[in-house]
PDB file of C-alpha atoms and ligand atoms in Angstrom:
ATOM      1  CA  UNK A  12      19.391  18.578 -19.355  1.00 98.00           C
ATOM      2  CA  UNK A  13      17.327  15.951 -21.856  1.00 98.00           C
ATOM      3  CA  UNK A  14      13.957  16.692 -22.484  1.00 98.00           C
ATOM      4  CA  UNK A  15      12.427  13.679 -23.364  1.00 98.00           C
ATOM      5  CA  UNK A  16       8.681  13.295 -24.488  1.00 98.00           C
ATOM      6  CA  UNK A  17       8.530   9.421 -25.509  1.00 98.00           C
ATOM      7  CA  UNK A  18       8.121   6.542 -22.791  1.00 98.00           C
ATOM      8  CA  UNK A  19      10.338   4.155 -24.973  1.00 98.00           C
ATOM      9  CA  UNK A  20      13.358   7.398 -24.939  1.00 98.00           C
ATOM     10  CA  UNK A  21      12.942   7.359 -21.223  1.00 98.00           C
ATOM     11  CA  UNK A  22      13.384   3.358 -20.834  1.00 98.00           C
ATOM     12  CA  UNK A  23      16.420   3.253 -23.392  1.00 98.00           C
ATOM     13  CA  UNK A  24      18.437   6.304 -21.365  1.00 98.00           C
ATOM     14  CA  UNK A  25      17.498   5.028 -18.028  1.00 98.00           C
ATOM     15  CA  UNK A  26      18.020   1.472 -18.912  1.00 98.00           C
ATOM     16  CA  UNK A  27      21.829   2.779 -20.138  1.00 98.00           C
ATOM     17  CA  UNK A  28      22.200   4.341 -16.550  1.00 98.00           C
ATOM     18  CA  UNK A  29      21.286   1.441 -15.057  1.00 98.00           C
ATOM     19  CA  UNK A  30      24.039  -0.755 -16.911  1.00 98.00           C
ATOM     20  CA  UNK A  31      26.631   1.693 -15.842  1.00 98.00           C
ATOM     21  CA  UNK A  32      25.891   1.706 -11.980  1.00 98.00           C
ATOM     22  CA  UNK A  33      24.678   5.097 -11.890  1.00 98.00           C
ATOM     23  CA  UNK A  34      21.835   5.215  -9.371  1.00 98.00           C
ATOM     24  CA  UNK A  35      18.626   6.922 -10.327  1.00 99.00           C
ATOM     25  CA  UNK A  36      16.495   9.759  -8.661  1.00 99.00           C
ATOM     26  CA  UNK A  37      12.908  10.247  -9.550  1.00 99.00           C
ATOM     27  CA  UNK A  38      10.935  13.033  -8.611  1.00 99.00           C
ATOM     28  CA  UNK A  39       7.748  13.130 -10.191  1.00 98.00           C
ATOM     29  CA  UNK A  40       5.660  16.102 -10.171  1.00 98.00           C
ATOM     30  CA  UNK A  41       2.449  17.830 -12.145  1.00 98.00           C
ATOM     31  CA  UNK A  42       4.565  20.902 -13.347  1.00 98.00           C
ATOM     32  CA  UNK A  43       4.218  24.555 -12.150  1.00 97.00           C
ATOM     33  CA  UNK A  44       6.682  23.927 -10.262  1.00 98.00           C
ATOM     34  CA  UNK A  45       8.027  26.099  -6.933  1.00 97.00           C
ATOM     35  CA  UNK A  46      10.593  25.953  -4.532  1.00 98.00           C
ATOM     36  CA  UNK A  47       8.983  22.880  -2.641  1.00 98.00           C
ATOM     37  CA  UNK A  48       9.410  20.720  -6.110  1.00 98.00           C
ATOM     38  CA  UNK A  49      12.858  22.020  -6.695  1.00 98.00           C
ATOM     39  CA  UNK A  50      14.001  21.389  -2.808  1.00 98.00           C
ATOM     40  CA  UNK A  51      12.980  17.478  -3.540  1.00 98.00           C
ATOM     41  CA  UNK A  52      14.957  17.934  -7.067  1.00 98.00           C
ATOM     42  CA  UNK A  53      17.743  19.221  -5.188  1.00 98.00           C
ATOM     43  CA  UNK A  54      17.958  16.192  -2.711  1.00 98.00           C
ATOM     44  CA  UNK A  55      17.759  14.075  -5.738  1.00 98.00           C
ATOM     45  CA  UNK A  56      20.703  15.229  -7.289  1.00 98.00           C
ATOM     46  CA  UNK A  57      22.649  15.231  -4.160  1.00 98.00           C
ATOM     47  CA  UNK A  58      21.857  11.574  -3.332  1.00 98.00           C
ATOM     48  CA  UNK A  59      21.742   9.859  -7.077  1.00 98.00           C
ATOM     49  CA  UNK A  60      24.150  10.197 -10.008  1.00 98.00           C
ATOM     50  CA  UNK A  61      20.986  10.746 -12.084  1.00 98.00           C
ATOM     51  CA  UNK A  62      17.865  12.553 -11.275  1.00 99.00           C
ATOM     52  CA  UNK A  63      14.732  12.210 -13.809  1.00 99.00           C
ATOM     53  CA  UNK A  64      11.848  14.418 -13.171  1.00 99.00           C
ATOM     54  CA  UNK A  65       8.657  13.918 -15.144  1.00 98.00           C
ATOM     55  CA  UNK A  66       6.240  17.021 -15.577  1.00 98.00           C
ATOM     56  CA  UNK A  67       2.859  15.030 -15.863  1.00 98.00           C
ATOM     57  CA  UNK A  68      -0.817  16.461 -15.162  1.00 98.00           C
ATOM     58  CA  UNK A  69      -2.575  13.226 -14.661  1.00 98.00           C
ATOM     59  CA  UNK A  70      -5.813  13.051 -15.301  1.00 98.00           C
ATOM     60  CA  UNK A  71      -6.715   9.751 -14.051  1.00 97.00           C
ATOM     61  CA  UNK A  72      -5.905  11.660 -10.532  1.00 98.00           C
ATOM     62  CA  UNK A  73      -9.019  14.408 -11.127  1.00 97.00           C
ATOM     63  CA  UNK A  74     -12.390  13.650 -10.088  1.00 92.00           C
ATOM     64  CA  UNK A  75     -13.306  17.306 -11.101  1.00 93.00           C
ATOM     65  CA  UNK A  76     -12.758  18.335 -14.517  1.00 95.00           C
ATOM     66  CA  UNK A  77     -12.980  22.125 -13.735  1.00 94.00           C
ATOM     67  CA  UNK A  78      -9.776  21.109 -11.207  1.00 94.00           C
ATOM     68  CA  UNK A  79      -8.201  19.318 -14.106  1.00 96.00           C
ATOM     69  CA  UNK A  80      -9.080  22.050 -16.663  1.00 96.00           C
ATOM     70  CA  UNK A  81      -7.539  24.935 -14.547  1.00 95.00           C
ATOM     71  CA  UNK A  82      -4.726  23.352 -13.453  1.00 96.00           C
ATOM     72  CA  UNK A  83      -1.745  26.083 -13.730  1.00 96.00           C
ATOM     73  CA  UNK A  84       1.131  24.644 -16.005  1.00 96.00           C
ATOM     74  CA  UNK A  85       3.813  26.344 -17.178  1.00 96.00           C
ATOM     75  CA  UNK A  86       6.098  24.062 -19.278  1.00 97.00           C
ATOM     76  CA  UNK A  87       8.939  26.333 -20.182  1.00 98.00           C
ATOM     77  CA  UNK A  88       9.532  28.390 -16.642  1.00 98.00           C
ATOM     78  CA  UNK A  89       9.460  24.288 -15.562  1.00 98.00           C
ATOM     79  CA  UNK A  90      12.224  23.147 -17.794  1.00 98.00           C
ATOM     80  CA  UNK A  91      14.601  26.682 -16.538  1.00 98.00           C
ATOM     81  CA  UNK A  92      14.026  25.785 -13.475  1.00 98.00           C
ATOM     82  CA  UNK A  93      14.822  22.213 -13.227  1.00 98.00           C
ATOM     83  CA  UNK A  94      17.942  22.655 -15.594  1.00 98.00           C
ATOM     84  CA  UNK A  95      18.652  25.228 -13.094  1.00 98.00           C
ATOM     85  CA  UNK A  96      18.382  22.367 -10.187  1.00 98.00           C
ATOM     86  CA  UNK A  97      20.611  20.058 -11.608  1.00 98.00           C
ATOM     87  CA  UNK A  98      18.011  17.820 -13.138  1.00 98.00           C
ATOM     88  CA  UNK A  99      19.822  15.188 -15.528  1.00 98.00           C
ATOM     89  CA  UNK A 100      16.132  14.015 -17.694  1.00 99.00           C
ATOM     90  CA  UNK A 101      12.867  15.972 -17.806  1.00 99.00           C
ATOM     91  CA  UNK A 102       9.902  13.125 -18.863  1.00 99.00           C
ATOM     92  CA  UNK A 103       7.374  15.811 -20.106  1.00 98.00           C
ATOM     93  CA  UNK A 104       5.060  12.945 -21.645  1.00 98.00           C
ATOM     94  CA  UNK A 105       1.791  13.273 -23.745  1.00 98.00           C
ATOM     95  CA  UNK A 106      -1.590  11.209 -22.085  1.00 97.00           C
ATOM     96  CA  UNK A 107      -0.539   8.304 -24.683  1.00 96.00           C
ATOM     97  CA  UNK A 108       2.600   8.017 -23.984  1.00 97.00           C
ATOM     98  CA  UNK A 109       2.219   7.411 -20.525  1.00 98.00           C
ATOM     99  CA  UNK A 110      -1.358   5.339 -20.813  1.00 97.00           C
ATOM    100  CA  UNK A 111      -0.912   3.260 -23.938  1.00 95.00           C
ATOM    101  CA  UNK A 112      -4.321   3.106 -25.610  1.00 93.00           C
ATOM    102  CA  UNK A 113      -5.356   6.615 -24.364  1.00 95.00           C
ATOM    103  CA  UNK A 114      -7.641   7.728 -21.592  1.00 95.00           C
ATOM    104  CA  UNK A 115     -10.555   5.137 -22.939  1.00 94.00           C
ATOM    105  CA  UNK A 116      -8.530   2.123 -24.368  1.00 93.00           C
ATOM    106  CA  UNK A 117      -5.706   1.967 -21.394  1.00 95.00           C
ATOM    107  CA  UNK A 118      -5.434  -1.056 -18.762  1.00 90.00           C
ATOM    108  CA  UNK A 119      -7.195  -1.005 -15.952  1.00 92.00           C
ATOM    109  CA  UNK A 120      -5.868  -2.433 -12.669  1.00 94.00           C
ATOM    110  CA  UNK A 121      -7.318  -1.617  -9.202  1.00 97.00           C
ATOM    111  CA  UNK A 122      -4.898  -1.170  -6.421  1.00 98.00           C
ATOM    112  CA  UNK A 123      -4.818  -2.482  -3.228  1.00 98.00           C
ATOM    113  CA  UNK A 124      -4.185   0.799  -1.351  1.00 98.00           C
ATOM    114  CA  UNK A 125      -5.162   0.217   2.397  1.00 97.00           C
ATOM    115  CA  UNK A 126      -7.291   1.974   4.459  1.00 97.00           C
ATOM    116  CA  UNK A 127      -4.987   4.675   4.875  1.00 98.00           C
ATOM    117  CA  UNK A 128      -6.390   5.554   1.132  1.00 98.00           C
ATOM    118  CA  UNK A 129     -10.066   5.276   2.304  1.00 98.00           C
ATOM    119  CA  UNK A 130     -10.193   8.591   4.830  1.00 98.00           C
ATOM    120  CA  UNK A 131      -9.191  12.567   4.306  1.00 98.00           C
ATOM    121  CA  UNK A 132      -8.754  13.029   0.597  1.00 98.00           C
ATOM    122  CA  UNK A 133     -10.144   9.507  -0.365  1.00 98.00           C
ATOM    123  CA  UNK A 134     -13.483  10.335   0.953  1.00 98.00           C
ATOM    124  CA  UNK A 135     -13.726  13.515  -0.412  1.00 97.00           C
ATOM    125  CA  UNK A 136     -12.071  13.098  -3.751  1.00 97.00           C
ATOM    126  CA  UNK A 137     -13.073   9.032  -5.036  1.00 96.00           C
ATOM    127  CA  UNK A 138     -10.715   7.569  -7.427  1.00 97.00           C
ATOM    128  CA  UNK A 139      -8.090   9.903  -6.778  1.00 98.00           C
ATOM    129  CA  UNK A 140      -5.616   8.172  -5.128  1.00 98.00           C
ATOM    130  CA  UNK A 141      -6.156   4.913  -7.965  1.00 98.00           C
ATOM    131  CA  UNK A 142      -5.485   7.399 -10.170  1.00 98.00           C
ATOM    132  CA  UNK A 143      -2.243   8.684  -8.527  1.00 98.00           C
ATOM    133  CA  UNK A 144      -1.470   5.052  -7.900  1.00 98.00           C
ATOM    134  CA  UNK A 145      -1.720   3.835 -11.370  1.00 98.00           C
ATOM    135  CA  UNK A 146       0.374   6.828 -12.510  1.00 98.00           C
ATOM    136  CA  UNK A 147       3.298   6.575  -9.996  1.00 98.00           C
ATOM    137  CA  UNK A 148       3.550   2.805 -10.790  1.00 98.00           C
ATOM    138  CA  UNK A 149       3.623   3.620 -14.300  1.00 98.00           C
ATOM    139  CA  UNK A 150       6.187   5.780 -14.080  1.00 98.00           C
ATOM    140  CA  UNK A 151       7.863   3.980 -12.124  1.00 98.00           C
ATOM    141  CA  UNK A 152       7.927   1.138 -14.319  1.00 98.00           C
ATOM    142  CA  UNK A 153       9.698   3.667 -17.035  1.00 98.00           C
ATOM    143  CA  UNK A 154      11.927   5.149 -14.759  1.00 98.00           C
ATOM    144  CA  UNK A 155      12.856   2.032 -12.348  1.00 98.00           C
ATOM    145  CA  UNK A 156      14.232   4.542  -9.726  1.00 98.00           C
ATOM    146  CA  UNK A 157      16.366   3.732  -6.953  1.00 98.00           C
ATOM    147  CA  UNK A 158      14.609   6.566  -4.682  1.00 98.00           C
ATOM    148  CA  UNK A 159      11.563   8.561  -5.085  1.00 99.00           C
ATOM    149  CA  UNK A 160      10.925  11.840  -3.742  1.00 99.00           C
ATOM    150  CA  UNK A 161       8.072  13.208  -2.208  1.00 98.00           C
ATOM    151  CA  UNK A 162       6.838  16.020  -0.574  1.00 98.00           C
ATOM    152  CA  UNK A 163       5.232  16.063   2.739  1.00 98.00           C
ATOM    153  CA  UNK A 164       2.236  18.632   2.124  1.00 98.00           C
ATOM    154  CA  UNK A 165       0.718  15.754   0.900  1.00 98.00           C
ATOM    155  CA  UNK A 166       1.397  13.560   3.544  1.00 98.00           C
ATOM    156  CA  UNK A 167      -1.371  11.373   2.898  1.00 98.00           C
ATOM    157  CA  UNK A 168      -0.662  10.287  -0.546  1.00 98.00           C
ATOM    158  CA  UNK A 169       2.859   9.512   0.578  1.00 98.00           C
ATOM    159  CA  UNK A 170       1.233   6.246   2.727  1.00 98.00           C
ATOM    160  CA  UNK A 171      -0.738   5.691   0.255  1.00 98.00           C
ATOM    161  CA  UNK A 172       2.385   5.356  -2.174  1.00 98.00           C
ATOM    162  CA  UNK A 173       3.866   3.744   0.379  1.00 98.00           C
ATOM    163  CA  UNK A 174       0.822   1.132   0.213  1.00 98.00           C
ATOM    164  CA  UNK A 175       1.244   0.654  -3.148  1.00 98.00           C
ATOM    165  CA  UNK A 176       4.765  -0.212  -3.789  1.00 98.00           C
ATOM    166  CA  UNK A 177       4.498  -3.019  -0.860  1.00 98.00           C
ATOM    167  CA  UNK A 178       1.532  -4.336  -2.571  1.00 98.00           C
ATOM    168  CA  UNK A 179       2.856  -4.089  -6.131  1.00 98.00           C
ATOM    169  CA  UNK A 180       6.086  -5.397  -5.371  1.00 98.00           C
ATOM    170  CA  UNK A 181       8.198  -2.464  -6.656  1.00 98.00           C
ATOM    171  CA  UNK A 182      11.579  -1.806  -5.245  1.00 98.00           C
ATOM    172  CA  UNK A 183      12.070   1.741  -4.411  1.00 98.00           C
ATOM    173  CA  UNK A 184      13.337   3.998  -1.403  1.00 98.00           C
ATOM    174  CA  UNK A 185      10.087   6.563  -1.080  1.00 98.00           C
ATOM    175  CA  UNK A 186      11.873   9.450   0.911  1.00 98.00           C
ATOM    176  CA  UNK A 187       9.689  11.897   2.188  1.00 98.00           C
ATOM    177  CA  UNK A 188      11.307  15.335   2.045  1.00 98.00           C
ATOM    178  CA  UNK A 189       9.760  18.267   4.731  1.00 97.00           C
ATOM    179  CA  UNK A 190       7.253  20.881   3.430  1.00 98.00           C
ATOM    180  CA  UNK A 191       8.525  24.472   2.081  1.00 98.00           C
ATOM    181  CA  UNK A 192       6.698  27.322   2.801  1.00 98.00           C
ATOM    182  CA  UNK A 193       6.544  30.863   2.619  1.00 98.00           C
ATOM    183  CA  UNK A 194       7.638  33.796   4.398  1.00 98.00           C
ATOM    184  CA  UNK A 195       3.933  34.126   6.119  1.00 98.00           C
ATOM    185  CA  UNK A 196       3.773  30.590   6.793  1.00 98.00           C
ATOM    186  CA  UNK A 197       1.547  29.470   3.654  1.00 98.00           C
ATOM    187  CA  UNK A 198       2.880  25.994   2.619  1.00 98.00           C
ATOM    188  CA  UNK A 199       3.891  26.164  -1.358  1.00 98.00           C
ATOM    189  CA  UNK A 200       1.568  24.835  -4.020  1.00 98.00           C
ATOM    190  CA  UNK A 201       1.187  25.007  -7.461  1.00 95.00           C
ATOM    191  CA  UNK A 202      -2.465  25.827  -6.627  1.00 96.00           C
ATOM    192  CA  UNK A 203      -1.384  29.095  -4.965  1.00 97.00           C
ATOM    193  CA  UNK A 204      -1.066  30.346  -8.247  1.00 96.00           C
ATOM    194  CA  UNK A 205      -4.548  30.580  -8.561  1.00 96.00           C
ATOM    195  CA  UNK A 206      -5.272  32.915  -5.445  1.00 98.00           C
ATOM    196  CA  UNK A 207      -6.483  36.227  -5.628  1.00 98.00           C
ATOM    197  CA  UNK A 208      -4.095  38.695  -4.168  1.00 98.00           C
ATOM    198  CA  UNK A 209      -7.372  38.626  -1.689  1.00 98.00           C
ATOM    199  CA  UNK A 210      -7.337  35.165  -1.030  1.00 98.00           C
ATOM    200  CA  UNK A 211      -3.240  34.959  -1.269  1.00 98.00           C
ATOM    201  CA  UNK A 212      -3.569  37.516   2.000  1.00 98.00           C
ATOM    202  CA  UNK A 213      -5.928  34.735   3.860  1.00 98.00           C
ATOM    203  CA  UNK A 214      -4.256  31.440   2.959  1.00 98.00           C
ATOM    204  CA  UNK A 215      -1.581  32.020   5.723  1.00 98.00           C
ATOM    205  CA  UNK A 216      -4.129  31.976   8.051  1.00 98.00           C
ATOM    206  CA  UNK A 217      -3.633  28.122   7.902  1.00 99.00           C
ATOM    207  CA  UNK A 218      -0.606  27.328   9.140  1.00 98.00           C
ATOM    208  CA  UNK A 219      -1.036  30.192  11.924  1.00 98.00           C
ATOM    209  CA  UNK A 220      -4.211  28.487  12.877  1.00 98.00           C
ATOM    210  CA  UNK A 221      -2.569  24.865  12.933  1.00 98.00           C
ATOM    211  CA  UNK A 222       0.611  26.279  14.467  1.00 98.00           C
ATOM    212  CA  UNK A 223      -0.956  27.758  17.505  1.00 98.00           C
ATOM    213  CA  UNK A 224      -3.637  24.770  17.928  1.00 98.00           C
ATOM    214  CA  UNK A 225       0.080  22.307  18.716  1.00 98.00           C
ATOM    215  CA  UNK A 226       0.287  25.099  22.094  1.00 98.00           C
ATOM    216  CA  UNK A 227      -3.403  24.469  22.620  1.00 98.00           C
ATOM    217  CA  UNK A 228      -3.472  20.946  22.338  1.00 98.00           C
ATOM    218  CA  UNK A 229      -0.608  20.633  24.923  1.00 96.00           C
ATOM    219  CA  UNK A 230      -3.193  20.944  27.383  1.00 97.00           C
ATOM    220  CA  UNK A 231      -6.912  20.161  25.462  1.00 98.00           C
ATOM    221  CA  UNK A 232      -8.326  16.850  24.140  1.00 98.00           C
ATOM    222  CA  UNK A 233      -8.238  15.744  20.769  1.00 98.00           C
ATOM    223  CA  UNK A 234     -11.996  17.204  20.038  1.00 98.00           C
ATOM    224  CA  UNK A 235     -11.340  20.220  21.630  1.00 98.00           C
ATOM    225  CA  UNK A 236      -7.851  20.987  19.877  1.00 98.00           C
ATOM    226  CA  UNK A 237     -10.240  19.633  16.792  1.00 98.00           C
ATOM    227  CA  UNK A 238     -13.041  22.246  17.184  1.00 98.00           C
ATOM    228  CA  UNK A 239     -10.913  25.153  17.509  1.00 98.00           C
ATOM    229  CA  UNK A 240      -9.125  24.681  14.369  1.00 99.00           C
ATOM    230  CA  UNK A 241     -12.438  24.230  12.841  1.00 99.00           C
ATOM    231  CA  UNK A 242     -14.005  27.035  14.291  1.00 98.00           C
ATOM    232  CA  UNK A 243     -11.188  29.804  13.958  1.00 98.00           C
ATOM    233  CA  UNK A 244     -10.657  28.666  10.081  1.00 98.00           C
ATOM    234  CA  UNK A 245     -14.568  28.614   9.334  1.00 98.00           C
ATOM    235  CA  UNK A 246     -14.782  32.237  10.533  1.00 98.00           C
ATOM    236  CA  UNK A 247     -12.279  33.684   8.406  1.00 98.00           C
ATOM    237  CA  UNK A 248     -14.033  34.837   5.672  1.00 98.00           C
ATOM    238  CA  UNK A 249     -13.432  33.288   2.356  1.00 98.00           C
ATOM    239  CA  UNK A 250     -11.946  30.328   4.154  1.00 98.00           C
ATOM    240  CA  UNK A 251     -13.852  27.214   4.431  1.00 98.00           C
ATOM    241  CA  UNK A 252     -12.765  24.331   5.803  1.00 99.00           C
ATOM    242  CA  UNK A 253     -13.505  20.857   3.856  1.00 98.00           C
ATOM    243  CA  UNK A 254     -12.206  18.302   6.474  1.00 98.00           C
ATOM    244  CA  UNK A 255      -9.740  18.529   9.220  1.00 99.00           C
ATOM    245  CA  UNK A 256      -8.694  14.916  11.137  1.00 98.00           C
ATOM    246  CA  UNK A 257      -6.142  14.359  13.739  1.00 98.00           C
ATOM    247  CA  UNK A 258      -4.803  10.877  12.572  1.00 98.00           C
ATOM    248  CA  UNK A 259      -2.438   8.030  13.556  1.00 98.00           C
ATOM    249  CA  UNK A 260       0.747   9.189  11.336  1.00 97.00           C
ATOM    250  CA  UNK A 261       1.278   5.685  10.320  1.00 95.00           C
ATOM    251  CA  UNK A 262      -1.897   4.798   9.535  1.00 96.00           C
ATOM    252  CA  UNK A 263      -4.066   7.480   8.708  1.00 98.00           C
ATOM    253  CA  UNK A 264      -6.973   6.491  11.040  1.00 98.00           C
ATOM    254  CA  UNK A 265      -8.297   8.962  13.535  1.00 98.00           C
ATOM    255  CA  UNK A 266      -7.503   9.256  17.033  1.00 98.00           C
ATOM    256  CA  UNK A 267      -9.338  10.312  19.879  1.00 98.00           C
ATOM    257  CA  UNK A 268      -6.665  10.447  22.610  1.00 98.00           C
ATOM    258  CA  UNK A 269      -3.103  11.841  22.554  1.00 98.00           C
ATOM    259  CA  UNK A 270      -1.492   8.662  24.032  1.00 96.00           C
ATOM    260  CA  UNK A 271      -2.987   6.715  21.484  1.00 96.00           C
ATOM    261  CA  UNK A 272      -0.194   6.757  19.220  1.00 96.00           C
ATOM    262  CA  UNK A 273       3.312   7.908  19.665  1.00 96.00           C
ATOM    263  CA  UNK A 274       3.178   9.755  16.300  1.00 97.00           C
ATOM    264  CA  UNK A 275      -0.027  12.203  15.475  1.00 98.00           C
ATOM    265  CA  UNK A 276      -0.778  14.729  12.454  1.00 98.00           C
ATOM    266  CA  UNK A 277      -3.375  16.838  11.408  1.00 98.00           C
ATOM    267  CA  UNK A 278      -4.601  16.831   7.947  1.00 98.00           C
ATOM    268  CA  UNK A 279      -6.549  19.899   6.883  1.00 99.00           C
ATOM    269  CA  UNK A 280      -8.245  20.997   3.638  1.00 98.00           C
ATOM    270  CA  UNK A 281      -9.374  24.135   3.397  1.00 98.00           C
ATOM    271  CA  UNK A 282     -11.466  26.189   0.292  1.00 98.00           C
ATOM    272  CA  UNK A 283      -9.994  29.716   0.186  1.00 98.00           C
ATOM    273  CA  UNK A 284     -12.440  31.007  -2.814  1.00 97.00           C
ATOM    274  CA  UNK A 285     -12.641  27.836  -4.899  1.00 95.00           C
ATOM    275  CA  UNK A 286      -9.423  27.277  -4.586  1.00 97.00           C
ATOM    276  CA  UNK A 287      -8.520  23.933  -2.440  1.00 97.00           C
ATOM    277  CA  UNK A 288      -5.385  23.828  -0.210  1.00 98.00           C
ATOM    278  CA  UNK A 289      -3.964  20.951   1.669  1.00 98.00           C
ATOM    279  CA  UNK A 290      -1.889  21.309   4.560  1.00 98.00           C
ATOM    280  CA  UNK A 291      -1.022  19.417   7.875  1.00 98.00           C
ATOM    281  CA  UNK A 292       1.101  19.657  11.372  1.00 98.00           C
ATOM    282  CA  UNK A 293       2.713  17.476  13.985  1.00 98.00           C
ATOM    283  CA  UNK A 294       1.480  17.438  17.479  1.00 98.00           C
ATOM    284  CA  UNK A 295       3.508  14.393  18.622  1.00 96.00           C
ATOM    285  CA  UNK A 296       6.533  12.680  17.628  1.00 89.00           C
ATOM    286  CA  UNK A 297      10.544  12.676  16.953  1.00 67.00           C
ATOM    287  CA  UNK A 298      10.229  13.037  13.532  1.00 55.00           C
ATOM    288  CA  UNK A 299       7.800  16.993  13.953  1.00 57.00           C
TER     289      UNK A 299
HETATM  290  O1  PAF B 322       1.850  15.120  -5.951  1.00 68.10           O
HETATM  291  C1  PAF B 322       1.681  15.261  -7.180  1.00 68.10           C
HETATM  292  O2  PAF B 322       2.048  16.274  -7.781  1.00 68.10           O
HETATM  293  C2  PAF B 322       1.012  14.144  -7.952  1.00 68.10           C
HETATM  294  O3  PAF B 322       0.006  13.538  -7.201  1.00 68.10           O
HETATM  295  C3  PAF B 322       2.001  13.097  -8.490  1.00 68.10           C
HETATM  296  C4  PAF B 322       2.684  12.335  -7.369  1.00 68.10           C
HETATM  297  C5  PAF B 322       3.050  13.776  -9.359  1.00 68.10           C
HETATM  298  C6  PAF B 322       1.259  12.081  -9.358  1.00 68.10           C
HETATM  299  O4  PAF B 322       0.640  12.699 -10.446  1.00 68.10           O
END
């Protein structure tokens, strides 16, 4: 496996690829990685003759710098396991390499991201999904994939990608690849590294809670399947719930009726401690 640090490295070897018809993988990712990174590495590899992964913590994504500052990383368990996976190029860039001109001096371009960017995380975190919108596009103007790989956890910033490489222009496949959890049900993160063993024992109480409210919505209202999630999450204690919206899959926009779209999710944050978790569930559709 190539580790490669330098933008201009990553062009030249991926550029060579290119020339000899070898299709190209990307699945970028923000490091401390876990078996939910490695299962999109893994469908990489098996669907493109060569997969790039970059290891990244962007910090144009962070609209809290304690977030940014405690961010787990782990760069050499990340390169073992990704050699491990078959990856063919690690991008493990410095801030300048991937925004020439640093932090201060780089372009700035705002990106027309839809509404779908607007609700859920873009109303409780502002800027964050410019920021993960300026540093997908950058990478993959580097990379110039064939297919990108994304998990599902964050379901919301995969529409949003979605919205910006049909308003950029950029030709890539986005695949969206399920969520991986573990044993108890708690969906992985690289934020779960920074639970208590306390709070590690609550988390699950998530996904059980969202789990059992798809029975109890088979025969309750939107609100009412709404409420209960609420409720039964906001009385664990240490869990607080930050937002929780039953939404149009395609779209992202709230619904108030079951039959008003043929494919609804629910998007939930939750603080366990000061720890944030995202996760999400499928009460309708083919594709739950
Ligand atoms: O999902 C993530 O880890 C990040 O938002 C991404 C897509 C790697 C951009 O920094």
């Amino acid at each position: 496996m190539m580790i490669v640090r330098t933008a201009a490295e990553l062009e030249a070897i991926t550029a060579r690829e290119r020339r000899n018809g070898h299709s190209i993988g990307f699945v970028p990712t923000m490091g401390a990685l876990h078996a939910g990174h490695i299962s999109l590495v893994e469908r990489a590899v098996a669907d493109n003759a060569f997969t790039v992964v970059s290891v990244f913590v962007n910090p144009t994504q962070f609209n809290n710098p304690t977030d940014l500052a405690t961010y787990p990383r782990d760069e050499e368990a990340d390169i073992r396991l990704l050699a491990r996976a078959g990856t063919d190029l690690v991008f493990m860039p410095s801030v300048e390499e991937v925004y020439p001109g640093g932090l201060e001096g780089r372009k700035r371009h705002e990106f027309a991201l839809g509404s779908a960017a607007e609700v859920m995380e873009g109303k409780f975190r502002p800027g964050h999904f410019q920021g993960v919108a300026e540093v997908v596009s950058r990478l993959f103007e580097l990379v110039r994939p064939d297919r990108a790989y994304f998990g599902e956890k964050d379901f919301q910033q995969i529409a949003v990608i979605r919205n910006m490489v049909a308003s950029e222009g950029i030709k890539v496949d986005i695949v969206a690849c399920p969520i991986k959890r573990a044993d108890d049900g708690l969906a992985l993160s690289s934020r779960n590294a920074l639970l208590t063993p306390e709070q590690r024992a609550i988390a699950p109480e998530i996904h059980r809670t969202l789990a059992e409210s798809v029975k109890y919505a088979a025969d309750h209202s939107v609100r009412a399947t709404h409420d209960t999630v609420v409720e039964q999450l906001d009385a664990v204690p240490g869990l607080e719930v930050e937002y929780f919206e039953i939404v149009d899959a395609r779209t992202l926009q709230p619904v108030e009726e079951w039959d008003e779209a043929p494919w609804i999710v629910g998007c939930i944050t939750v603080y366990c401690g000061n720890v944030r978790l995202i996760d999400n569930i499928c009460y309708k559709q083919e594709p739950c």
